[in-house]
PDB file of C-alpha atoms and ligand atoms in Angstrom:
ATOM      1  CA  MET A   1     -11.070  -2.849   2.742  1.00 98.00           C
ATOM      2  CA  LYS A   2      -8.870  -4.687   0.687  1.00 98.00           C
ATOM      3  CA  VAL A   3      -5.429  -3.199  -0.849  1.00 98.00           C
ATOM      4  CA  ILE A   4      -3.595  -4.280  -3.702  1.00 98.00           C
ATOM      5  CA  VAL A   5       0.016  -3.681  -4.839  1.00 98.00           C
ATOM      6  CA  ASP A   6       0.245  -3.633  -8.420  1.00 98.00           C
ATOM      7  CA  PRO A   7       3.756  -5.708  -8.772  1.00 98.00           C
ATOM      8  CA  GLU A   8       4.377  -5.029 -12.343  1.00 98.00           C
ATOM      9  CA  LYS A   9       4.195  -1.175 -10.991  1.00 98.00           C
ATOM     10  CA  CYS A  10       5.888  -1.189  -7.943  1.00 98.00           C
ATOM     11  CA  LEU A  11       9.163   0.546  -8.042  1.00 97.00           C
ATOM     12  CA  GLY A  12      10.151  -0.295  -4.768  1.00 98.00           C
ATOM     13  CA  CYS A  13      10.824   3.452  -3.572  1.00 98.00           C
ATOM     14  CA  GLY A  14       9.259   2.766   0.188  1.00 98.00           C
ATOM     15  CA  VAL A  15       7.013   5.904   0.357  1.00 98.00           C
ATOM     16  CA  CYS A  16       3.650   3.983   0.785  1.00 98.00           C
ATOM     17  CA  GLU A  17       5.933   1.905   3.620  1.00 98.00           C
ATOM     18  CA  ALA A  18       6.770   5.228   5.255  1.00 98.00           C
ATOM     19  CA  ASP A  19       3.061   6.776   5.066  1.00 98.00           C
ATOM     20  CA  CYS A  20       1.595   3.483   6.553  1.00 98.00           C
ATOM     21  CA  PRO A  21       4.121   0.901   8.064  1.00 98.00           C
ATOM     22  CA  ASP A  22       1.642  -1.320   9.387  1.00 98.00           C
ATOM     23  CA  VAL A  23      -0.256  -2.204   6.017  1.00 98.00           C
ATOM     24  CA  PHE A  24       3.111  -1.933   3.442  1.00 98.00           C
ATOM     25  CA  GLN A  25       6.070  -3.248   3.510  1.00 98.00           C
ATOM     26  CA  LEU A  26       8.954  -3.348   0.925  1.00 98.00           C
ATOM     27  CA  GLY A  27       9.850  -7.165   0.530  1.00 97.00           C
ATOM     28  CA  ASP A  28      13.245  -8.644  -0.413  1.00 96.00           C
ATOM     29  CA  ASP A  29      12.492  -8.509  -4.023  1.00 97.00           C
ATOM     30  CA  ALA A  30      12.227  -4.576  -3.392  1.00 96.00           C
ATOM     31  CA  ILE A  31       8.265  -4.776  -4.232  1.00 98.00           C
ATOM     32  CA  ALA A  32       5.792  -3.367  -2.095  1.00 98.00           C
ATOM     33  CA  LYS A  33       3.795  -6.177   0.104  1.00 98.00           C
ATOM     34  CA  VAL A  34       0.146  -5.853   1.804  1.00 98.00           C
ATOM     35  CA  LEU A  35       0.413  -7.109   5.376  1.00 98.00           C
ATOM     36  CA  LEU A  36      -2.873  -7.727   6.259  1.00 98.00           C
ATOM     37  CA  ASP A  37      -6.450  -8.673   4.596  1.00 98.00           C
ATOM     38  CA  PRO A  38      -8.485  -7.201   5.044  1.00 98.00           C
ATOM     39  CA  VAL A  39      -6.929  -4.052   6.348  1.00 98.00           C
ATOM     40  CA  PRO A  40      -8.688  -2.339   9.085  1.00 98.00           C
ATOM     41  CA  ASP A  41     -10.720   0.608   8.601  1.00 97.00           C
ATOM     42  CA  LYS A  42      -8.683   2.534  10.996  1.00 98.00           C
ATOM     43  CA  TYR A  43      -5.485   2.777   8.401  1.00 98.00           C
ATOM     44  CA  ARG A  44      -7.796   4.034   5.599  1.00 98.00           C
ATOM     45  CA  ASP A  45      -6.462   7.411   5.738  1.00 98.00           C
ATOM     46  CA  ASP A  46      -2.796   6.177   6.031  1.00 98.00           C
ATOM     47  CA  VAL A  47      -3.403   3.878   3.309  1.00 98.00           C
ATOM     48  CA  MET A  48      -5.352   6.772   1.098  1.00 98.00           C
ATOM     49  CA  GLN A  49      -2.184   8.828   1.306  1.00 98.00           C
ATOM     50  CA  ALA A  50      -0.256   5.990   0.168  1.00 98.00           C
ATOM     51  CA  VAL A  51      -1.568   5.631  -2.722  1.00 98.00           C
ATOM     52  CA  GLU A  52      -1.965   9.675  -3.163  1.00 98.00           C
ATOM     53  CA  ASP A  53       1.821   9.352  -2.787  1.00 98.00           C
ATOM     54  CA  CYS A  54       2.841   6.578  -4.843  1.00 98.00           C
ATOM     55  CA  PRO A  55       4.457   7.657  -7.914  1.00 98.00           C
ATOM     56  CA  GLU A  56       3.780   4.481 -10.010  1.00 98.00           C
ATOM     57  CA  GLU A  57      -0.495   4.747  -8.868  1.00 98.00           C
ATOM     58  CA  ALA A  58       0.445   1.155  -7.994  1.00 98.00           C
ATOM     59  CA  ILE A  59      -2.071   0.607  -5.266  1.00 98.00           C
ATOM     60  CA  SER A  60      -5.632   0.081  -5.567  1.00 98.00           C
ATOM     61  CA  VAL A  61      -8.249  -0.137  -2.847  1.00 98.00           C
ATOM     62  CA  GLN A  62     -11.573  -2.068  -2.613  1.00 96.00           C
ATOM     63  CA  ASP A  63     -14.158  -1.329  -0.197  1.00 88.00           C
TER      64      ASP A  63
HETATM   65  S1  SF4 B 101       4.783   3.881  -3.451  1.00 68.69           S
HETATM   66 FE1  SF4 B 101       4.153   2.880  -4.848  1.00 68.69          FE
HETATM   67  S2  SF4 B 101       5.868   2.637  -6.155  1.00 68.69           S
HETATM   68 FE2  SF4 B 101       6.649   3.179  -3.962  1.00 68.69          FE
HETATM   69  S3  SF4 B 101       6.959   0.921  -2.697  1.00 68.69           S
HETATM   70 FE3  SF4 B 101       4.873   1.598  -2.625  1.00 68.69          FE
HETATM   71  S4  SF4 B 101       3.701   0.622  -4.218  1.00 68.69           S
HETATM   72 FE4  SF4 B 101       5.575   0.576  -4.862  1.00 68.69          FE
END
């Protein structure tokens, strides 16, 4: 799957990184980056948790 963070929406709160640190990492610009493309399916549950937890709805997933 492909995971995208909208940099216009991201506030840099770090919740996604806490949910799934293998996939999300805050950059020096305090915007979350997606580390893997494509993201392996084993991370799906953790990524979907991050989608749910993101306060800005900045994370989207494409299969
Ligand atoms: S949870 Fe959302 S707002 Fe917070 S760092 Fe991740 S993408 Fe950005």
